[in-house]
Amino acid sequence: MGRLDNKVAIITGGASGIGERMVDLFSQEGAIVIAADINEAAFEHVSQKENVYGMKLNVALDEDWEVLAKEVSDRFGKIDILVNNAGISSEKPYQDIDLDDWQKMLSINGYGPFAGIKYVAPYMAAQKEGSIINISSYTAQIGQGFNHYSASKGAVRALSKAAATTFGRQGVRVNTLFPGIIETPMTQSLSTSKELLGSLIQATPLQRLGKPEDIANAALFLASDESSYITGSELVIDGGFSAQ
Ligand SMILES: NC(=O)c1ccc[n+]([C@@H]2O[C@H](COP(=O)([O-])OP(=O)(O)OC[C@H]3O[C@@H](n4cnc5c(N)ncnc54)[C@H](O)[C@@H]3O)[C@@H](O)[C@H]2O)c1
């Protein structure tokens, strides 16, 4: 028996990195998984997997969310799980960030999860059950020079609490994960500098960087009925980096 048998899950950014690992794990655990991503070429390979359906989604667009939520509900009869995982990052220096940079970052990383909840939570509320998992970042909790990226992830943190209280009485749970540095295409540039990589590992109490499965395993718990009394919670997964 799988831990997500008979559940229908939407995972945004499901074509790469952390999202792709969640897609694999959730489908192995018995869920029907919709890997929703802006990168159609990338999600085609994800769609080859059993019980996985790739769908086009730009998380920053209301119309995309409206169509996706209706299509998933019509086709599979319900929506049990939403993981707001899609995101972009930037290491642009503070002084170089302008309003366009800010708006792009906040519209994908901030409005994306907001819109996901806005369009999907009503389907969950109608069935009186649902689990939403938002992917923030350890940079929402400590200063690390990521500037507008950190601000966007801080928005996700606050939004999760607001949504947990807004939808809790309708049976919808909302929880947040705070990954540290995880080895994915997003952090590929780190591996080009052995020195930087070494210093980051050195600075981490558990003495390694994170892997996509470290985040996927926690998301699996929050998606499953094992966490049925948990909402509005925050889980940091960073090898102890931000505990220092
Ligand atoms: N990798 C890390 O170290 C790290 C640390 C903390 C938080 N995170 C967060 O985890 C999440 C996943 O990151 P990752 O490392 O797997 O990155 P990744 O770049 O490997 O994957 C991100 C995915 O999001 C998709 N995406 C980007 N913009 C989109 C949009 N507008 N609409 C739909 N899909 C879009 C991309 O196509 C890609 O498939 C992100 O929210 C990221 O901010 C990552």
mmCIF file of C-alpha atoms and ligand atoms in Angstrom:
data_model
loop_
_atom_site.group_PDB
_atom_site.id
_atom_site.type_symbol
_atom_site.label_atom_id
_atom_site.label_comp_id
_atom_site.label_asym_id
_atom_site.label_seq_id
_atom_site.Cartn_x
_atom_site.Cartn_y
_atom_site.Cartn_z
ATOM 1 C CA MET A 1 0.000 0.000 0.000
ATOM 2 C CA GLY A 2 1.254 3.460 -0.884
ATOM 3 C CA ARG A 3 1.164 6.439 1.471
ATOM 4 C CA LEU A 4 -0.725 8.492 -1.155
ATOM 5 C CA ASP A 5 -3.027 5.829 -2.628
ATOM 6 C CA ASN A 6 -6.089 7.286 -4.424
ATOM 7 C CA LYS A 7 -4.835 10.862 -4.084
ATOM 8 C CA VAL A 8 -4.540 13.420 -6.878
ATOM 9 C CA ALA A 9 -1.571 15.806 -6.591
ATOM 10 C CA ILE A 10 -0.519 18.913 -8.509
ATOM 11 C CA ILE A 11 3.180 19.738 -8.251
ATOM 12 C CA THR A 12 4.316 23.013 -9.827
ATOM 13 C CA GLY A 13 7.815 23.182 -11.241
ATOM 14 C CA GLY A 14 7.516 19.404 -11.523
ATOM 15 C CA ALA A 15 9.869 19.128 -14.484
ATOM 16 C CA SER A 16 13.140 19.780 -12.672
ATOM 17 C CA GLY A 17 15.107 19.485 -9.438
ATOM 18 C CA ILE A 18 13.089 19.260 -6.210
ATOM 19 C CA GLY A 19 9.743 19.205 -8.056
ATOM 20 C CA GLU A 20 10.771 16.318 -10.299
ATOM 21 C CA ARG A 21 11.890 14.269 -7.281
ATOM 22 C CA MET A 22 8.510 14.921 -5.630
ATOM 23 C CA VAL A 23 6.733 13.830 -8.808
ATOM 24 C CA ASP A 24 8.632 10.509 -8.728
ATOM 25 C CA LEU A 25 8.108 9.915 -5.008
ATOM 26 C CA PHE A 26 4.414 10.849 -4.930
ATOM 27 C CA SER A 27 3.652 8.608 -7.935
ATOM 28 C CA GLN A 28 5.633 5.731 -6.376
ATOM 29 C CA GLU A 29 3.449 6.173 -3.278
ATOM 30 C CA GLY A 30 0.280 5.704 -5.311
ATOM 31 C CA ALA A 31 -0.809 9.230 -6.274
ATOM 32 C CA ILE A 32 -1.895 10.442 -9.676
ATOM 33 C CA VAL A 33 0.507 13.335 -10.221
ATOM 34 C CA ILE A 34 0.138 16.394 -12.410
ATOM 35 C CA ALA A 35 3.574 17.874 -13.098
ATOM 36 C CA ALA A 36 2.712 21.469 -13.968
ATOM 37 C CA ASP A 37 5.516 23.542 -15.424
ATOM 38 C CA ILE A 38 6.210 26.458 -17.749
ATOM 39 C CA ASN A 39 8.922 24.430 -19.491
ATOM 40 C CA GLU A 40 6.967 22.147 -21.802
ATOM 41 C CA ALA A 41 10.066 20.559 -23.327
ATOM 42 C CA ALA A 42 11.300 19.572 -19.860
ATOM 43 C CA PHE A 43 8.041 18.075 -18.626
ATOM 44 C CA GLU A 44 7.611 15.861 -21.677
ATOM 45 C CA HIS A 45 10.097 13.376 -20.203
ATOM 46 C CA VAL A 46 8.296 13.509 -16.836
ATOM 47 C CA SER A 47 5.038 12.635 -18.609
ATOM 48 C CA GLN A 48 6.499 9.290 -19.744
ATOM 49 C CA LYS A 49 6.300 8.041 -16.157
ATOM 50 C CA GLU A 50 3.419 5.948 -14.885
ATOM 51 C CA ASN A 51 0.527 7.934 -13.367
ATOM 52 C CA VAL A 52 2.238 11.244 -14.186
ATOM 53 C CA TYR A 53 0.637 13.855 -16.439
ATOM 54 C CA GLY A 54 2.562 16.911 -17.637
ATOM 55 C CA MET A 55 0.523 20.098 -17.982
ATOM 56 C CA LYS A 56 1.551 23.583 -19.067
ATOM 57 C CA LEU A 57 1.313 26.232 -16.356
ATOM 58 C CA ASN A 58 2.753 29.662 -15.816
ATOM 59 C CA VAL A 59 2.177 30.079 -12.072
ATOM 60 C CA ALA A 60 2.027 33.870 -12.407
ATOM 61 C CA LEU A 61 -1.068 33.762 -14.650
ATOM 62 C CA ASP A 62 -4.608 33.528 -13.236
ATOM 63 C CA GLU A 63 -6.003 32.117 -16.471
ATOM 64 C CA ASP A 64 -3.495 29.223 -16.474
ATOM 65 C CA TRP A 65 -4.437 28.309 -12.884
ATOM 66 C CA GLU A 66 -8.153 28.505 -13.580
ATOM 67 C CA VAL A 67 -7.843 26.161 -16.579
ATOM 68 C CA LEU A 68 -5.491 23.752 -14.797
ATOM 69 C CA ALA A 69 -7.602 23.409 -11.641
ATOM 70 C CA LYS A 70 -10.799 22.804 -13.626
ATOM 71 C CA GLU A 71 -9.101 20.348 -16.000
ATOM 72 C CA VAL A 72 -7.598 18.292 -13.141
ATOM 73 C CA SER A 73 -10.878 18.236 -11.215
ATOM 74 C CA ASP A 74 -12.933 17.298 -14.324
ATOM 75 C CA ARG A 75 -10.491 14.606 -15.407
ATOM 76 C CA PHE A 76 -9.623 12.996 -12.076
ATOM 77 C CA GLY A 77 -12.668 13.936 -9.974
ATOM 78 C CA LYS A 78 -10.804 15.803 -7.214
ATOM 79 C CA ILE A 79 -7.618 17.570 -6.105
ATOM 80 C CA ASP A 80 -6.091 16.356 -2.824
ATOM 81 C CA ILE A 81 -2.601 17.860 -2.829
ATOM 82 C CA LEU A 82 -0.995 21.025 -4.185
ATOM 83 C CA VAL A 83 2.736 21.663 -3.920
ATOM 84 C CA ASN A 84 3.637 25.253 -4.786
ATOM 85 C CA ASN A 85 7.222 24.497 -5.726
ATOM 86 C CA ALA A 86 7.917 26.383 -8.998
ATOM 87 C CA GLY A 87 10.282 29.279 -8.591
ATOM 88 C CA ILE A 88 13.138 31.339 -9.956
ATOM 89 C CA SER A 89 16.224 32.637 -8.159
ATOM 90 C CA SER A 90 18.658 35.497 -8.527
ATOM 91 C CA GLU A 91 21.902 36.577 -6.962
ATOM 92 C CA LYS A 92 21.724 40.120 -8.376
ATOM 93 C CA PRO A 93 23.379 42.696 -6.098
ATOM 94 C CA TYR A 94 20.956 44.895 -4.131
ATOM 95 C CA GLN A 95 21.942 48.110 -5.935
ATOM 96 C CA ASP A 96 21.304 46.587 -9.387
ATOM 97 C CA ILE A 97 17.757 45.363 -8.704
ATOM 98 C CA ASP A 98 15.054 47.491 -10.321
ATOM 99 C CA LEU A 99 11.267 47.449 -10.305
ATOM 100 C CA ASP A 100 11.096 45.039 -13.273
ATOM 101 C CA ASP A 101 13.375 42.560 -11.466
ATOM 102 C CA TRP A 102 11.289 42.928 -8.292
ATOM 103 C CA GLN A 103 7.978 42.455 -10.088
ATOM 104 C CA LYS A 104 9.173 39.403 -12.027
ATOM 105 C CA MET A 105 10.524 37.749 -8.865
ATOM 106 C CA LEU A 106 7.459 38.537 -6.770
ATOM 107 C CA SER A 107 4.992 37.566 -9.492
ATOM 108 C CA ILE A 108 6.459 34.066 -9.952
ATOM 109 C CA ASN A 109 7.639 33.262 -6.407
ATOM 110 C CA GLY A 110 4.971 35.225 -4.527
ATOM 111 C CA TYR A 111 1.851 35.569 -6.664
ATOM 112 C CA GLY A 112 2.377 32.027 -8.049
ATOM 113 C CA PRO A 113 1.666 30.261 -4.720
ATOM 114 C CA PHE A 114 -1.028 32.847 -3.873
ATOM 115 C CA ALA A 115 -2.878 32.157 -7.139
ATOM 116 C CA GLY A 116 -2.380 28.402 -6.778
ATOM 117 C CA ILE A 117 -4.153 28.482 -3.422
ATOM 118 C CA LYS A 118 -6.822 30.863 -4.720
ATOM 119 C CA TYR A 119 -7.810 28.541 -7.571
ATOM 120 C CA VAL A 120 -7.195 25.103 -6.031
ATOM 121 C CA ALA A 121 -8.324 25.538 -2.398
ATOM 122 C CA PRO A 122 -12.030 25.911 -3.359
ATOM 123 C CA TYR A 123 -11.968 22.400 -4.914
ATOM 124 C CA MET A 124 -10.374 21.056 -1.724
ATOM 125 C CA ALA A 125 -12.844 22.961 0.463
ATOM 126 C CA ALA A 126 -15.755 21.438 -1.494
ATOM 127 C CA GLN A 127 -14.464 17.955 -0.606
ATOM 128 C CA LYS A 128 -13.621 19.162 2.952
ATOM 129 C CA GLU A 129 -10.063 17.900 2.670
ATOM 130 C CA GLY A 130 -6.777 18.921 1.102
ATOM 131 C CA SER A 131 -3.093 19.512 1.743
ATOM 132 C CA ILE A 132 -1.120 22.445 0.352
ATOM 133 C CA ILE A 133 2.645 22.600 0.714
ATOM 134 C CA ASN A 134 4.484 25.807 -0.082
ATOM 135 C CA ILE A 135 8.202 25.803 -0.814
ATOM 136 C CA SER A 136 9.854 28.848 0.752
ATOM 137 C CA SER A 137 13.600 28.997 1.478
ATOM 138 C CA TYR A 138 15.998 29.321 4.390
ATOM 139 C CA THR A 139 16.742 32.776 2.917
ATOM 140 C CA ALA A 140 13.311 33.889 4.156
ATOM 141 C CA GLN A 141 14.637 33.444 7.687
ATOM 142 C CA ILE A 142 18.249 34.628 7.595
ATOM 143 C CA GLY A 143 20.071 37.247 5.526
ATOM 144 C CA GLN A 144 22.209 35.583 2.869
ATOM 145 C CA GLY A 145 22.530 38.239 0.181
ATOM 146 C CA PHE A 146 19.676 37.016 -1.985
ATOM 147 C CA ASN A 147 17.741 40.292 -1.657
ATOM 148 C CA HIS A 148 14.517 40.225 -3.728
ATOM 149 C CA TYR A 149 14.581 36.400 -3.840
ATOM 150 C CA SER A 150 14.568 36.398 -0.002
ATOM 151 C CA ALA A 151 11.716 38.913 -0.022
ATOM 152 C CA SER A 152 9.667 36.676 -2.338
ATOM 153 C CA LYS A 153 10.246 33.675 -0.078
ATOM 154 C CA GLY A 154 9.301 35.780 2.976
ATOM 155 C CA ALA A 155 6.014 36.484 1.191
ATOM 156 C CA VAL A 156 5.485 32.719 0.826
ATOM 157 C CA ARG A 157 6.094 32.256 4.554
ATOM 158 C CA ALA A 158 3.492 34.858 5.564
ATOM 159 C CA LEU A 159 1.042 33.747 2.888
ATOM 160 C CA SER A 160 1.146 30.164 4.188
ATOM 161 C CA LYS A 161 0.075 31.260 7.674
ATOM 162 C CA ALA A 162 -2.708 33.434 6.253
ATOM 163 C CA ALA A 163 -3.983 30.610 4.023
ATOM 164 C CA ALA A 164 -3.790 28.058 6.858
ATOM 165 C CA THR A 165 -6.111 30.206 8.962
ATOM 166 C CA THR A 166 -8.359 31.153 6.022
ATOM 167 C CA PHE A 167 -8.979 27.591 4.809
ATOM 168 C CA GLY A 168 -8.451 25.497 7.960
ATOM 169 C CA ARG A 169 -12.130 25.408 8.901
ATOM 170 C CA GLN A 170 -12.869 23.988 5.453
ATOM 171 C CA GLY A 171 -10.485 21.087 6.000
ATOM 172 C CA VAL A 172 -7.606 22.477 3.935
ATOM 173 C CA ARG A 173 -4.153 22.280 5.517
ATOM 174 C CA VAL A 174 -1.315 24.625 4.480
ATOM 175 C CA ASN A 175 2.295 24.047 5.544
ATOM 176 C CA THR A 176 5.672 25.431 4.527
ATOM 177 C CA LEU A 177 9.072 23.890 3.854
ATOM 178 C CA PHE A 178 12.283 25.929 4.068
ATOM 179 C CA PRO A 179 15.024 24.189 2.065
ATOM 180 C CA GLY A 180 18.669 25.095 2.556
ATOM 181 C CA ILE A 181 21.049 24.748 -0.381
ATOM 182 C CA ILE A 182 19.865 21.782 -2.412
ATOM 183 C CA GLU A 183 21.742 20.286 -5.351
ATOM 184 C CA THR A 184 19.503 21.036 -8.356
ATOM 185 C CA PRO A 185 19.830 22.907 -11.673
ATOM 186 C CA MET A 186 19.009 26.106 -9.700
ATOM 187 C CA THR A 187 22.233 25.811 -7.713
ATOM 188 C CA GLN A 188 24.366 24.319 -10.505
ATOM 189 C CA SER A 189 26.658 27.351 -10.570
ATOM 190 C CA LEU A 190 27.909 26.442 -7.066
ATOM 191 C CA SER A 191 29.494 23.231 -8.297
ATOM 192 C CA THR A 192 31.740 25.195 -10.676
ATOM 193 C CA SER A 193 33.572 26.680 -7.691
ATOM 194 C CA LYS A 194 35.126 23.933 -5.562
ATOM 195 C CA GLU A 195 36.209 26.545 -3.043
ATOM 196 C CA LEU A 196 32.693 27.962 -2.564
ATOM 197 C CA LEU A 197 31.186 24.477 -2.428
ATOM 198 C CA GLY A 198 33.721 23.412 0.199
ATOM 199 C CA SER A 199 33.069 26.477 2.336
ATOM 200 C CA LEU A 200 29.281 25.946 2.230
ATOM 201 C CA ILE A 201 29.646 22.311 3.277
ATOM 202 C CA GLN A 202 32.074 23.356 6.002
ATOM 203 C CA ALA A 203 29.544 25.911 7.286
ATOM 204 C CA THR A 204 26.747 23.314 7.498
ATOM 205 C CA PRO A 205 26.483 21.352 10.789
ATOM 206 C CA LEU A 206 25.475 18.148 8.972
ATOM 207 C CA GLN A 207 28.459 18.622 6.613
ATOM 208 C CA ARG A 208 26.749 18.195 3.250
ATOM 209 C CA LEU A 209 24.441 20.033 0.872
ATOM 210 C CA GLY A 210 20.824 18.944 0.586
ATOM 211 C CA LYS A 211 19.440 16.568 -2.025
ATOM 212 C CA PRO A 212 16.034 16.875 -3.740
ATOM 213 C CA GLU A 213 14.843 13.777 -1.827
ATOM 214 C CA ASP A 214 15.472 15.549 1.506
ATOM 215 C CA ILE A 215 12.697 17.982 0.547
ATOM 216 C CA ALA A 216 10.522 15.409 -1.245
ATOM 217 C CA ASN A 217 10.440 13.121 1.824
ATOM 218 C CA ALA A 218 9.181 15.951 4.046
ATOM 219 C CA ALA A 219 6.620 16.985 1.417
ATOM 220 C CA LEU A 220 5.396 13.378 1.258
ATOM 221 C CA PHE A 221 4.693 13.392 5.007
ATOM 222 C CA LEU A 222 2.818 16.713 4.803
ATOM 223 C CA ALA A 223 0.860 15.518 1.749
ATOM 224 C CA SER A 224 -0.192 12.264 3.412
ATOM 225 C CA ASP A 225 -2.888 11.645 6.031
ATOM 226 C CA GLU A 226 -0.085 11.014 8.568
ATOM 227 C CA SER A 227 0.040 14.802 9.067
ATOM 228 C CA SER A 228 -3.746 15.308 9.305
ATOM 229 C CA TYR A 229 -3.506 17.530 12.438
ATOM 230 C CA ILE A 230 -0.683 19.692 11.102
ATOM 231 C CA THR A 231 -1.411 23.054 9.499
ATOM 232 C CA GLY A 232 0.325 26.434 9.537
ATOM 233 C CA SER A 233 3.587 24.692 10.412
ATOM 234 C CA GLU A 234 7.109 25.453 9.224
ATOM 235 C CA LEU A 235 9.864 22.919 8.653
ATOM 236 C CA VAL A 236 13.449 23.967 7.976
ATOM 237 C CA ILE A 237 15.465 21.422 5.966
ATOM 238 C CA ASP A 238 18.965 22.844 5.740
ATOM 239 C CA GLY A 239 21.347 20.547 7.607
ATOM 240 C CA GLY A 240 21.308 22.969 10.542
ATOM 241 C CA PHE A 241 22.704 25.913 8.553
ATOM 242 C CA SER A 242 20.214 28.505 9.798
ATOM 243 C CA ALA A 243 20.230 27.175 13.374
ATOM 244 C CA GLN A 244 23.669 28.697 13.955
HETATM 245 N N1 LIG B 1 17.775 24.459 -4.908
HETATM 246 C C1 LIG B 1 17.865 25.143 -3.772
HETATM 247 O O1 LIG B 1 18.952 25.284 -3.172
HETATM 248 C C2 LIG B 1 16.637 25.771 -3.152
HETATM 249 C C3 LIG B 1 16.735 26.301 -1.851
HETATM 250 C C4 LIG B 1 15.626 26.866 -1.251
HETATM 251 C C5 LIG B 1 14.421 26.912 -1.947
HETATM 252 N N2 LIG B 1 14.354 26.397 -3.207
HETATM 253 C C6 LIG B 1 13.073 26.493 -3.898
HETATM 254 O O2 LIG B 1 12.654 25.207 -4.306
HETATM 255 C C7 LIG B 1 11.855 25.315 -5.486
HETATM 256 C C8 LIG B 1 12.385 24.372 -6.558
HETATM 257 O O3 LIG B 1 13.715 24.754 -6.879
HETATM 258 P P1 LIG B 1 14.744 23.829 -7.679
HETATM 259 O O4 LIG B 1 16.055 23.997 -7.018
HETATM 260 O O5 LIG B 1 14.191 22.480 -7.889
HETATM 261 O O6 LIG B 1 14.814 24.662 -9.057
HETATM 262 P P2 LIG B 1 14.814 24.218 -10.585
HETATM 263 O O7 LIG B 1 15.273 25.412 -11.320
HETATM 264 O O8 LIG B 1 15.520 22.915 -10.766
HETATM 265 O O9 LIG B 1 13.256 23.966 -10.881
HETATM 266 C C9 LIG B 1 12.333 25.021 -10.894
HETATM 267 C C10 LIG B 1 11.187 24.625 -11.824
HETATM 268 O O10 LIG B 1 10.216 25.687 -11.801
HETATM 269 C C11 LIG B 1 9.784 25.913 -13.140
HETATM 270 N N3 LIG B 1 9.266 27.283 -13.278
HETATM 271 C C12 LIG B 1 9.986 28.448 -13.237
HETATM 272 N N4 LIG B 1 9.164 29.493 -13.447
HETATM 273 C C13 LIG B 1 7.903 28.984 -13.614
HETATM 274 C C14 LIG B 1 6.622 29.560 -13.859
HETATM 275 N N5 LIG B 1 6.479 30.890 -14.012
HETATM 276 N N6 LIG B 1 5.551 28.743 -13.952
HETATM 277 C C15 LIG B 1 5.699 27.391 -13.830
HETATM 278 N N7 LIG B 1 6.873 26.784 -13.616
HETATM 279 C C16 LIG B 1 7.976 27.577 -13.503
HETATM 280 C C17 LIG B 1 11.025 25.673 -13.989
HETATM 281 O O11 LIG B 1 10.688 25.434 -15.359
HETATM 282 C C18 LIG B 1 11.630 24.450 -13.288
HETATM 283 O O12 LIG B 1 11.117 23.242 -13.828
HETATM 284 C C19 LIG B 1 11.904 26.802 -5.887
HETATM 285 O O13 LIG B 1 10.763 27.469 -5.402
HETATM 286 C C20 LIG B 1 13.142 27.309 -5.174
HETATM 287 O O14 LIG B 1 13.098 28.705 -4.930
HETATM 288 C C21 LIG B 1 15.422 25.824 -3.819
#
